[in-house]
GROMACS .gro file of C-alpha atoms in nm:
model
  444
    1MET     CA    1   4.468   2.082  -0.449
    2ALA     CA    2   4.452   1.705  -0.492
    3SER     CA    3   4.558   1.644  -0.133
    4GLU     CA    4   4.275   1.851   0.006
    5LYS     CA    5   3.953   1.679   0.102
    6VAL     CA    6   3.666   1.830  -0.088
    7VAL     CA    7   3.341   1.801   0.103
    8GLU     CA    8   3.012   1.850  -0.073
    9SER     CA    9   2.648   1.810   0.022
   10VAL     CA   10   2.476   1.533  -0.166
   11LEU     CA   11   2.101   1.493  -0.166
   12VAL     CA   12   2.013   1.129  -0.104
   13GLY     CA   13   1.641   1.062  -0.089
   14ASN     CA   14   1.529   1.283   0.195
   15TYR     CA   15   1.867   1.307   0.363
   16VAL     CA   16   2.164   1.536   0.315
   17GLU     CA   17   2.479   1.339   0.368
   18MET     CA   18   2.838   1.455   0.381
   19GLU     CA   19   3.061   1.261   0.144
   20THR     CA   20   3.433   1.297   0.108
   21GLU     CA   21   3.587   1.283  -0.236
   22GLY     CA   22   3.906   1.091  -0.283
   23LYS     CA   23   3.850   0.859   0.011
   24ALA     CA   24   3.924   0.499  -0.076
   25LYS     CA   25   3.640   0.255  -0.025
   26ASP     CA   26   3.713  -0.089   0.113
   27VAL     CA   27   3.530  -0.406   0.014
   28LYS     CA   28   3.295  -0.391   0.313
   29THR     CA   29   3.188  -0.039   0.224
   30ARG     CA   30   3.130  -0.131  -0.139
   31ILE     CA   31   2.917  -0.433  -0.042
   32SER     CA   32   2.723  -0.220   0.204
   33ASN     CA   33   2.659   0.044  -0.059
   34LEU     CA   34   2.553  -0.222  -0.309
   35PHE     CA   35   2.290  -0.389  -0.090
   36TRP     CA   36   2.202  -0.133   0.177
   37HIS     CA   37   2.285   0.233   0.116
   38GLY     CA   38   2.068   0.343  -0.174
   39GLY     CA   39   1.964   0.692  -0.265
   40SER     CA   40   2.045   0.720  -0.633
   41VAL     CA   41   1.806   0.793  -0.917
   42TYR     CA   42   1.799   0.420  -0.993
   43ASP     CA   43   1.694   0.342  -0.635
   44ALA     CA   44   1.408   0.589  -0.659
   45TRP     CA   45   1.299   0.428  -0.986
   46PHE     CA   46   1.319   0.076  -0.844
   47SER     CA   47   1.127   0.179  -0.532
   48CYS     CA   48   0.845   0.345  -0.726
   49ALA     CA   49   0.827   0.072  -0.988
   50SER     CA   50   0.835  -0.218  -0.745
   51ASN     CA   51   0.545  -0.067  -0.554
   52GLN     CA   52   0.330   0.067  -0.835
   53VAL     CA   53   0.372  -0.226  -1.076
   54ALA     CA   54   0.271  -0.477  -0.811
   55GLN     CA   55  -0.014  -0.262  -0.681
   56VAL     CA   56  -0.164  -0.204  -1.024
   57LEU     CA   57  -0.119  -0.570  -1.117
   58LEU     CA   58  -0.291  -0.699  -0.805
   59THR     CA   59  -0.569  -0.440  -0.812
   60LEU     CA   60  -0.687  -0.504  -1.169
   61PRO     CA   61  -0.882  -0.832  -1.124
   62TYR     CA   62  -1.078  -0.709  -0.822
   63SER     CA   63  -1.151  -0.364  -0.967
   64PHE     CA   64  -1.235  -0.479  -1.318
   65SER     CA   65  -1.478  -0.740  -1.186
   66GLN     CA   66  -1.675  -0.453  -1.031
   67LEU     CA   67  -1.633  -0.196  -1.308
   68GLY     CA   68  -1.639  -0.400  -1.625
   69MET     CA   69  -1.365  -0.400  -1.889
   70VAL     CA   70  -1.450  -0.074  -2.067
   71SER     CA   71  -1.496   0.134  -1.752
   72GLY     CA   72  -1.193  -0.029  -1.595
   73VAL     CA   73  -0.962   0.070  -1.880
   74LEU     CA   74  -1.101   0.423  -1.894
   75PHE     CA   75  -1.065   0.475  -1.519
   76GLN     CA   76  -0.712   0.334  -1.531
   77ILE     CA   77  -0.608   0.594  -1.787
   78PHE     CA   78  -0.804   0.879  -1.627
   79TYR     CA   79  -0.684   0.827  -1.269
   80GLY     CA   80  -0.336   0.745  -1.393
   81LEU     CA   81  -0.311   1.092  -1.546
   82MET     CA   82  -0.469   1.254  -1.242
   83GLY     CA   83  -0.237   1.072  -1.003
   84SER     CA   84   0.066   1.171  -1.208
   85TRP     CA   85  -0.043   1.536  -1.192
   86THR     CA   86  -0.089   1.541  -0.814
   87ALA     CA   87   0.242   1.359  -0.767
   88TYR     CA   88   0.400   1.638  -0.970
   89LEU     CA   89   0.232   1.898  -0.747
   90ILE     CA   90   0.359   1.733  -0.431
   91SER     CA   91   0.715   1.724  -0.565
   92ILE     CA   92   0.688   2.094  -0.659
   93LEU     CA   93   0.571   2.185  -0.309
   94TYR     CA   94   0.856   1.982  -0.154
   95ILE     CA   95   1.109   2.168  -0.368
   96GLU     CA   96   0.950   2.503  -0.286
   97TYR     CA   97   0.957   2.434   0.087
   98ARG     CA   98   1.314   2.308   0.090
   99THR     CA   99   1.442   2.599  -0.118
  100ARG     CA  100   1.276   2.857   0.105
  101LYS     CA  101   1.412   2.695   0.421
  102GLU     CA  102   1.764   2.660   0.283
  103ARG     CA  103   1.759   3.031   0.204
  104GLU     CA  104   1.696   3.075   0.576
  105LYS     CA  105   2.005   2.862   0.648
  106VAL     CA  106   1.804   2.563   0.774
  107ASP     CA  107   2.009   2.242   0.773
  108PHE     CA  108   1.825   1.922   0.685
  109ARG     CA  109   2.117   1.689   0.755
  110ASN     CA  110   1.988   1.365   0.913
  111HIS     CA  111   1.632   1.496   0.893
  112VAL     CA  112   1.357   1.351   0.674
  113ILE     CA  113   1.122   1.616   0.535
  114GLN     CA  114   0.763   1.497   0.557
  115TRP     CA  115   0.443   1.617   0.395
  116PHE     CA  116   0.297   1.774   0.709
  117GLU     CA  117   0.617   1.977   0.753
  118VAL     CA  118   0.583   2.107   0.398
  119LEU     CA  119   0.226   2.217   0.470
  120ASP     CA  120   0.337   2.374   0.798
  121GLY     CA  121   0.619   2.570   0.638
  122LEU     CA  122   0.418   2.693   0.340
  123LEU     CA  123   0.064   2.733   0.481
  124GLY     CA  124   0.075   2.723   0.861
  125LYS     CA  125  -0.017   2.496   1.151
  126HIS     CA  126  -0.384   2.445   1.058
  127TRP     CA  127  -0.293   2.295   0.722
  128ARG     CA  128  -0.022   2.096   0.899
  129ASN     CA  129  -0.271   1.945   1.145
  130VAL     CA  130  -0.520   1.854   0.872
  131GLY     CA  131  -0.250   1.702   0.652
  132LEU     CA  132  -0.099   1.514   0.945
  133ALA     CA  133  -0.435   1.366   1.048
  134PHE     CA  134  -0.526   1.250   0.698
  135ASN     CA  135  -0.178   1.126   0.612
  136CYS     CA  136  -0.116   0.931   0.933
  137THR     CA  137  -0.458   0.766   0.921
  138PHE     CA  138  -0.405   0.681   0.556
  139LEU     CA  139  -0.062   0.530   0.620
  140LEU     CA  140  -0.190   0.342   0.924
  141PHE     CA  141  -0.466   0.165   0.732
  142GLY     CA  142  -0.239   0.131   0.430
  143SER     CA  143  -0.009  -0.078   0.648
  144VAL     CA  144  -0.309  -0.273   0.779
  145ILE     CA  145  -0.416  -0.346   0.422
  146GLN     CA  146  -0.070  -0.474   0.338
  147LEU     CA  147  -0.074  -0.719   0.628
  148ILE     CA  148  -0.414  -0.847   0.520
  149ALA     CA  149  -0.296  -0.874   0.159
  150CYS     CA  150   0.010  -1.077   0.257
  151ALA     CA  151  -0.197  -1.318   0.464
  152SER     CA  152  -0.458  -1.351   0.187
  153ASN     CA  153  -0.203  -1.410  -0.089
  154ILE     CA  154  -0.006  -1.669   0.102
  155TYR     CA  155  -0.326  -1.847   0.206
  156TYR     CA  156  -0.410  -1.925  -0.157
  157ILE     CA  157  -0.065  -2.078  -0.193
  158ASN     CA  158  -0.068  -2.269   0.136
  159ASP     CA  159  -0.407  -2.318   0.304
  160ASN     CA  160  -0.277  -2.542   0.579
  161LEU     CA  161  -0.318  -2.237   0.805
  162ASP     CA  162  -0.612  -1.998   0.809
  163LYS     CA  163  -0.577  -1.631   0.716
  164ARG     CA  164  -0.579  -1.508   1.075
  165THR     CA  165  -0.285  -1.732   1.163
  166TRP     CA  166  -0.098  -1.609   0.856
  167THR     CA  167  -0.169  -1.253   0.974
  168TYR     CA  168  -0.003  -1.335   1.306
  169ILE     CA  169   0.302  -1.468   1.121
  170PHE     CA  170   0.333  -1.180   0.876
  171GLY     CA  171   0.276  -0.928   1.153
  172ALA     CA  172   0.578  -1.066   1.334
  173CYS     CA  173   0.781  -1.051   1.013
  174CYS     CA  174   0.673  -0.694   0.941
  175ALA     CA  175   0.787  -0.588   1.287
  176THR     CA  176   1.146  -0.633   1.166
  177THR     CA  177   1.106  -0.322   0.947
  178VAL     CA  178   1.176  -0.116   1.260
  179PHE     CA  179   1.545  -0.194   1.201
  180ILE     CA  180   1.548  -0.038   0.851
  181PRO     CA  181   1.640   0.331   0.898
  182SER     CA  182   1.490   0.488   0.587
  183PHE     CA  183   1.351   0.431   0.237
  184ARG     CA  184   1.693   0.427   0.074
  185ASN     CA  185   1.784   0.113   0.270
  186TYR     CA  186   1.527  -0.093   0.078
  187ARG     CA  187   1.758  -0.109  -0.226
  188ILE     CA  188   1.792  -0.486  -0.257
  189TRP     CA  189   1.428  -0.554  -0.169
  190SER     CA  190   1.301  -0.307  -0.429
  191PHE     CA  191   1.519  -0.466  -0.695
  192LEU     CA  192   1.414  -0.822  -0.609
  193GLY     CA  193   1.050  -0.721  -0.576
  194LEU     CA  194   1.047  -0.572  -0.924
  195ILE     CA  195   1.209  -0.883  -1.072
  196MET     CA  196   0.962  -1.118  -0.900
  197THR     CA  197   0.659  -0.912  -0.997
  198THR     CA  198   0.774  -0.883  -1.357
  199TYR     CA  199   0.833  -1.259  -1.377
  200THR     CA  200   0.492  -1.336  -1.228
  201ALA     CA  201   0.315  -1.094  -1.462
  202TRP     CA  202   0.479  -1.238  -1.773
  203TYR     CA  203   0.416  -1.595  -1.655
  204LEU     CA  204   0.046  -1.524  -1.610
  205THR     CA  205   0.030  -1.345  -1.945
  206ILE     CA  206   0.197  -1.627  -2.140
  207ALA     CA  207  -0.003  -1.893  -1.957
  208SER     CA  208  -0.330  -1.716  -2.040
  209LEU     CA  209  -0.232  -1.694  -2.409
  210LEU     CA  210  -0.134  -2.061  -2.426
  211HIS     CA  211  -0.421  -2.211  -2.229
  212GLY     CA  212  -0.699  -1.962  -2.294
  213GLN     CA  213  -0.994  -1.926  -2.063
  214VAL     CA  214  -1.204  -2.191  -1.897
  215GLU     CA  215  -1.501  -2.318  -2.098
  216GLY     CA  216  -1.834  -2.172  -2.004
  217VAL     CA  217  -1.696  -1.859  -1.839
  218LYS     CA  218  -1.930  -1.560  -1.855
  219HIS     CA  219  -1.819  -1.198  -1.874
  220SER     CA  220  -2.044  -0.944  -1.710
  221GLY     CA  221  -2.026  -0.576  -1.630
  222PRO     CA  222  -2.110  -0.409  -1.299
  223SER     CA  223  -2.428  -0.550  -1.147
  224LYS     CA  224  -2.485  -0.287  -0.877
  225LEU     CA  225  -2.415   0.085  -0.842
  226VAL     CA  226  -2.242   0.020  -0.510
  227LEU     CA  227  -1.997  -0.222  -0.671
  228TYR     CA  228  -1.933   0.016  -0.960
  229PHE     CA  229  -1.825   0.306  -0.740
  230THR     CA  230  -1.634   0.069  -0.513
  231GLY     CA  231  -1.429  -0.047  -0.811
  232ALA     CA  232  -1.379   0.311  -0.928
  233THR     CA  233  -1.253   0.404  -0.582
  234ASN     CA  234  -1.007   0.115  -0.591
  235ILE     CA  235  -0.862   0.256  -0.914
  236LEU     CA  236  -0.848   0.599  -0.747
  237TYR     CA  237  -0.649   0.438  -0.467
  238THR     CA  238  -0.427   0.256  -0.717
  239PHE     CA  239  -0.282   0.579  -0.849
  240GLY     CA  240  -0.307   0.760  -0.519
  241ASP     CA  241  -0.030   0.580  -0.341
  242MET     CA  242  -0.094   0.243  -0.170
  243PRO     CA  243  -0.351   0.046  -0.369
  244ARG     CA  244  -0.427  -0.313  -0.297
  245GLY     CA  245  -0.625  -0.577  -0.474
  246ARG     CA  246  -0.688  -0.944  -0.466
  247GLN     CA  247  -0.588  -1.206  -0.716
  248LYS     CA  248  -0.691  -1.564  -0.653
  249VAL     CA  249  -0.456  -1.754  -0.881
  250ILE     CA  250  -0.298  -2.089  -0.797
  251PHE     CA  251  -0.070  -2.282  -1.032
  252SER     CA  252   0.083  -2.621  -0.978
  253LYS     CA  253   0.412  -2.510  -1.129
  254GLY     CA  254   0.669  -2.509  -0.855
  255ILE     CA  255   0.869  -2.216  -0.992
  256LEU     CA  256   0.563  -1.990  -1.004
  257LEU     CA  257   0.461  -2.089  -0.653
  258PHE     CA  258   0.813  -2.003  -0.541
  259PHE     CA  259   0.799  -1.661  -0.701
  260LEU     CA  260   0.450  -1.593  -0.569
  261HIS     CA  261   0.570  -1.688  -0.222
  262GLU     CA  262   0.881  -1.476  -0.251
  263GLU     CA  263   0.677  -1.191  -0.397
  264SER     CA  264   0.450  -1.197  -0.095
  265LEU     CA  265   0.749  -1.193   0.136
  266GLY     CA  266   0.922  -0.919  -0.064
  267PHE     CA  267   0.619  -0.689  -0.050
  268LEU     CA  268   0.593  -0.759   0.322
  269PHE     CA  269   0.894  -0.575   0.361
  270ILE     CA  270   0.878  -0.330   0.071
  271THR     CA  271   0.524  -0.195   0.061
  272PHE     CA  272   0.460  -0.235   0.431
  273GLY     CA  273   0.790  -0.065   0.503
  274PHE     CA  274   0.716   0.222   0.267
  275ALA     CA  275   0.374   0.270   0.426
  276CYS     CA  276   0.493   0.238   0.784
  277THR     CA  277   0.827   0.421   0.769
  278PRO     CA  278   0.663   0.769   0.751
  279LEU     CA  279   0.469   0.673   1.064
  280TYR     CA  280   0.797   0.576   1.226
  281PHE     CA  281   0.936   0.920   1.143
  282VAL     CA  282   0.632   1.103   1.281
  283TRP     CA  283   0.649   0.901   1.602
  284GLU     CA  284   1.024   0.952   1.634
  285LYS     CA  285   0.982   1.329   1.598
  286ALA     CA  286   0.700   1.330   1.853
  287ILE     CA  287   0.913   1.157   2.118
  288GLY     CA  288   1.242   1.325   2.022
  289MET     CA  289   1.417   1.017   1.878
  290HIS     CA  290   1.434   1.108   1.510
  291GLU     CA  291   1.796   1.226   1.511
  292CYS     CA  292   1.919   0.950   1.742
  293LYS     CA  293   2.229   0.775   1.605
  294SER     CA  294   2.157   0.440   1.772
  295LEU     CA  295   1.970   0.203   1.541
  296CYS     CA  296   1.862  -0.022   1.828
  297LYS     CA  297   1.712   0.266   2.028
  298ARG     CA  298   1.521   0.389   1.725
  299ALA     CA  299   1.397   0.035   1.656
  300ALA     CA  300   1.271  -0.002   2.012
  301ALA     CA  301   1.098   0.336   1.989
  302ARG     CA  302   0.921   0.229   1.669
  303LEU     CA  303   0.761  -0.087   1.810
  304PRO     CA  304   0.449   0.093   1.949
  305VAL     CA  305   0.364   0.185   1.589
  306VAL     CA  306   0.360  -0.175   1.466
  307VAL     CA  307   0.140  -0.323   1.739
  308PRO     CA  308  -0.181  -0.125   1.659
  309ILE     CA  309  -0.140  -0.204   1.289
  310TRP     CA  310  -0.107  -0.573   1.368
  311PHE     CA  311  -0.414  -0.560   1.594
  312LEU     CA  312  -0.633  -0.378   1.339
  313ALA     CA  313  -0.542  -0.628   1.067
  314ILE     CA  314  -0.675  -0.906   1.289
  315ILE     CA  315  -0.996  -0.717   1.376
  316PHE     CA  316  -1.087  -0.607   1.022
  317PRO     CA  317  -0.954  -0.863   0.771
  318PHE     CA  318  -1.182  -0.721   0.499
  319PHE     CA  319  -0.926  -0.664   0.230
  320GLY     CA  320  -1.130  -0.520  -0.057
  321PRO     CA  321  -1.374  -0.314   0.154
  322ILE     CA  322  -1.094  -0.152   0.357
  323ASN     CA  323  -0.908  -0.082   0.035
  324SER     CA  324  -1.197   0.112  -0.117
  325THR     CA  325  -1.287   0.283   0.212
  326VAL     CA  326  -0.934   0.413   0.259
  327GLY     CA  327  -0.928   0.525  -0.102
  328SER     CA  328  -1.253   0.721  -0.082
  329LEU     CA  329  -1.223   0.877   0.263
  330LEU     CA  330  -0.846   0.926   0.300
  331VAL     CA  331  -0.660   0.903  -0.032
  332SER     CA  332  -0.908   1.140  -0.195
  333PHE     CA  333  -0.796   1.418   0.040
  334THR     CA  334  -0.436   1.319   0.114
  335VAL     CA  335  -0.319   1.262  -0.242
  336TYR     CA  336  -0.559   1.460  -0.458
  337ILE     CA  337  -0.760   1.737  -0.290
  338ILE     CA  338  -0.510   1.875  -0.036
  339PRO     CA  339  -0.211   1.901  -0.279
  340ALA     CA  340  -0.428   2.068  -0.546
  341LEU     CA  341  -0.577   2.318  -0.298
  342ALA     CA  342  -0.238   2.384  -0.139
  343HIS     CA  343  -0.078   2.453  -0.477
  344MET     CA  344  -0.349   2.705  -0.569
  345ILE     CA  345  -0.334   2.888  -0.234
  346ILE     CA  346   0.047   2.902  -0.213
  347PHE     CA  347   0.080   3.052  -0.560
  348LYS     CA  348  -0.234   3.267  -0.561
  349SER     CA  349  -0.039   3.594  -0.562
  350ALA     CA  350   0.149   3.725  -0.864
  351ALA     CA  351   0.468   3.761  -0.657
  352ALA     CA  352   0.455   3.398  -0.545
  353ARG     CA  353   0.403   3.279  -0.901
  354GLU     CA  354   0.687   3.494  -1.029
  355ASN     CA  355   0.931   3.375  -0.761
  356ALA     CA  356   0.830   3.007  -0.780
  357VAL     CA  357   1.120   2.765  -0.792
  358GLU     CA  358   0.964   2.581  -1.085
  359GLN     CA  359   0.706   2.710  -1.330
  360PRO     CA  360   0.421   2.489  -1.457
  361PRO     CA  361   0.480   2.324  -1.796
  362LYS     CA  362   0.426   2.546  -2.097
  363PHE     CA  363   0.234   2.283  -2.292
  364LEU     CA  364  -0.030   2.278  -2.014
  365GLY     CA  365  -0.087   2.652  -2.027
  366ARG     CA  366   0.144   2.763  -1.746
  367TRP     CA  367  -0.039   2.897  -1.438
  368ALA     CA  368  -0.382   2.928  -1.601
  369GLY     CA  369  -0.365   2.565  -1.712
  370ALA     CA  370  -0.240   2.450  -1.371
  371TYR     CA  371  -0.524   2.626  -1.191
  372THR     CA  372  -0.780   2.482  -1.432
  373ILE     CA  373  -0.653   2.128  -1.376
  374ASN     CA  374  -0.640   2.179  -0.997
  375VAL     CA  375  -1.000   2.298  -0.983
  376PHE     CA  376  -1.113   2.000  -1.191
  377VAL     CA  377  -0.923   1.756  -0.967
  378VAL     CA  378  -1.072   1.902  -0.648
  379VAL     CA  379  -1.431   1.903  -0.777
  380TRP     CA  380  -1.416   1.560  -0.942
  381VAL     CA  381  -1.246   1.378  -0.656
  382PHE     CA  382  -1.467   1.540  -0.392
  383ILE     CA  383  -1.793   1.450  -0.571
  384VAL     CA  384  -1.707   1.117  -0.735
  385GLY     CA  385  -1.426   0.986  -0.514
  386PHE     CA  386  -1.522   1.110  -0.169
  387GLY     CA  387  -1.898   1.142  -0.223
  388PHE     CA  388  -2.014   0.847  -0.432
  389GLY     CA  389  -1.706   0.641  -0.350
  390GLY     CA  390  -1.744   0.702   0.023
  391TRP     CA  391  -2.109   0.600   0.014
  392ALA     CA  392  -2.037   0.283  -0.181
  393SER     CA  393  -1.732   0.177   0.020
  394MET     CA  394  -1.891   0.239   0.362
  395THR     CA  395  -2.204   0.049   0.256
  396ASN     CA  396  -1.989  -0.244   0.146
  397PHE     CA  397  -1.770  -0.228   0.457
  398ILE     CA  398  -2.067  -0.234   0.697
  399ARG     CA  399  -2.217  -0.521   0.499
  400GLN     CA  400  -1.898  -0.724   0.543
  401ILE     CA  401  -1.899  -0.667   0.920
  402ASP     CA  402  -2.263  -0.774   0.943
  403THR     CA  403  -2.191  -1.083   0.735
  404PHE     CA  404  -1.859  -1.205   0.877
  405GLY     CA  405  -1.826  -1.025   1.211
  406LEU     CA  406  -1.503  -0.905   1.371
  407PHE     CA  407  -1.190  -1.115   1.434
  408THR     CA  408  -1.310  -1.361   1.170
  409LYS     CA  409  -1.079  -1.656   1.142
  410CYS     CA  410  -1.071  -1.686   0.765
  411TYR     CA  411  -1.246  -1.409   0.571
  412GLN     CA  412  -1.403  -1.524   0.241
  413CYS     CA  413  -1.232  -1.861   0.257
  414PRO     CA  414  -1.395  -2.150   0.071
  415PRO     CA  415  -1.610  -2.366   0.303
  416PRO     CA  416  -1.437  -2.683   0.427
  417GLN     CA  417  -1.523  -2.999   0.244
  418LEU     CA  418  -1.741  -3.225   0.456
  419PRO     CA  419  -1.654  -3.597   0.469
  420PRO     CA  420  -1.887  -3.818   0.262
  421PRO     CA  421  -2.179  -3.969   0.458
  422PRO     CA  422  -2.137  -4.329   0.568
  423PRO     CA  423  -2.299  -4.589   0.341
  424HIS     CA  424  -2.654  -4.691   0.433
  425LEU     CA  425  -2.653  -5.043   0.577
  426ASN     CA  426  -2.958  -5.269   0.547
  427PHE     CA  427  -2.987  -5.535   0.814
  428THR     CA  428  -3.246  -5.812   0.794
  429ALA     CA  429  -3.369  -5.908   1.136
  430VAL     CA  430  -3.624  -6.170   1.237
  431ALA     CA  431  -3.891  -6.033   1.465
  432PRO     CA  432  -3.956  -6.240   1.775
  433SER     CA  433  -4.283  -6.425   1.790
  434PRO     CA  434  -4.556  -6.328   2.038
  435ALA     CA  435  -4.501  -6.660   2.209
  436ALA     CA  436  -4.148  -6.561   2.298
  437PHE     CA  437  -4.270  -6.246   2.473
  438GLN     CA  438  -4.531  -6.448   2.654
  439HIS     CA  439  -4.268  -6.702   2.752
  440GLY     CA  440  -4.050  -6.427   2.896
  441PHE     CA  441  -4.328  -6.292   3.115
  442ASN     CA  442  -4.425  -6.635   3.251
  443HIS     CA  443  -4.076  -6.720   3.372
  444PRO     CA  444  -3.886  -6.500   3.622
   0.00000   0.00000   0.00000
C-alpha cells in the first residue's frame, strides 16, 4: 500500500544503509546529499578518476625521464592492462566474500569491508595477516608520499617557505581528514579535483602546442640501468593504486597558479584521505571504535594514525625514491601478486569454479585464460617489479640518504643565489718616508 513505508537495503560504497521510500526530503537534507553523502555510481567514477588522472599526469614526467619515451609509452600500456586485470580480480573476490557471508546471514550495516577481511574470510588468518601487513605499510607510506608531494608542488609555486615548513603546514591540514567518516563523503572534493586536474592538463597541453619547447633542449633515453628500473617501478605503482610523480612547472599566469594551488589543496584532502581512511578503519576496528556513532570520538581515535605519517614525511622527504621503493616492495605484492595468487587458490577446485558468483570473461578464455594471466602476472611482477625494481629503488633510496641526510630542510631545492661580490676598490696611498719613521723614534 502507498501508506506503508517500504524499507530496502541499498549498497552505498562499502556501507549498507536503510533508506525509506516516500519520505519527503527537506532542503537541508538535499544540500547535505549534494555535497556530502555520496555513494552513487557517479561518485565512484569521480573518486577513481580524480585520483588516477592526477596520479598518471604527475607521474609521467619523472618516469619518462628515466625510461625514455618509447619504453615509457609501452610500460604505460602494459601496466595499465595489468592493473586493470588485478583490479577486476580484487572486485571479484570482494563480491565472492560478501555473497558467502550474506548467505550466512552476516549483516554489514555500518561496517566497511576491507581487503584483509576478504582474505581472512576466503583463505584464513595467515593470508589475512600477510595482506594486512603489506596493505597497511603500503597505505602508510602512500600517505607519507602524498604529504611530500603536496609540499613539493606548493614549493614550486611559492618558495618563500622551504619544503619542510610546507610539510608542517600540509600535515596539519591533512589531520582534518579524521572528521570525514568514509570515502563516500569526498563527493565534492572528488568533483572539484577532477575539474582542476582536467583544466591544468589542458592548459599545459595547449601551452606546449603554442609555445613549443625551449631552444637547445636535448632528449635522451635512460642513462643507467638503476634509473630505468626505477622508472618502470614508478609506472607499476601508477596503475597499482597510489602513484606519485613530480612535475616542476611554473607559469606566470595567475589563473594557472590558482588552479595548481587549489589542485594541491584538493589532493591533500582527496588522495591523502583515500590512502589514510583504510588505516583509520583498521585502527578503529583494533580499538573497538569502528561502529561508534559519534563523529568526534572517532576523529579523536584516528589522530594517532596521522602523527606517524606526518613524522615520516619530515624524516624522509625523498619523493621519487620513496615512490619507487613503495611500488617495488609493497605495491608489487599488495596489488598484483597477492590478488592473483588468492584468485587461483580460492577457485582451484572444480566445485568452487562452478559455484563462483561471477565467471571470468569468455573472450579471455574463461578459467583457463584467467589462470594463464594470473601466472604471468605473478612471475613478471615478482621478477621485474619486486626483483629488479626493488634493487634499483633501494639503491637509489640509500643514495639519497647518503647525499641529503635525514630531516633535510629542502630536498632537491635549487641552491640559493649568493649576493654579488662587492666592487674592488683601488686606493692610492703615499708611503711615508724613512725620515718620518726616524723622526717618530727620536721624539717620545
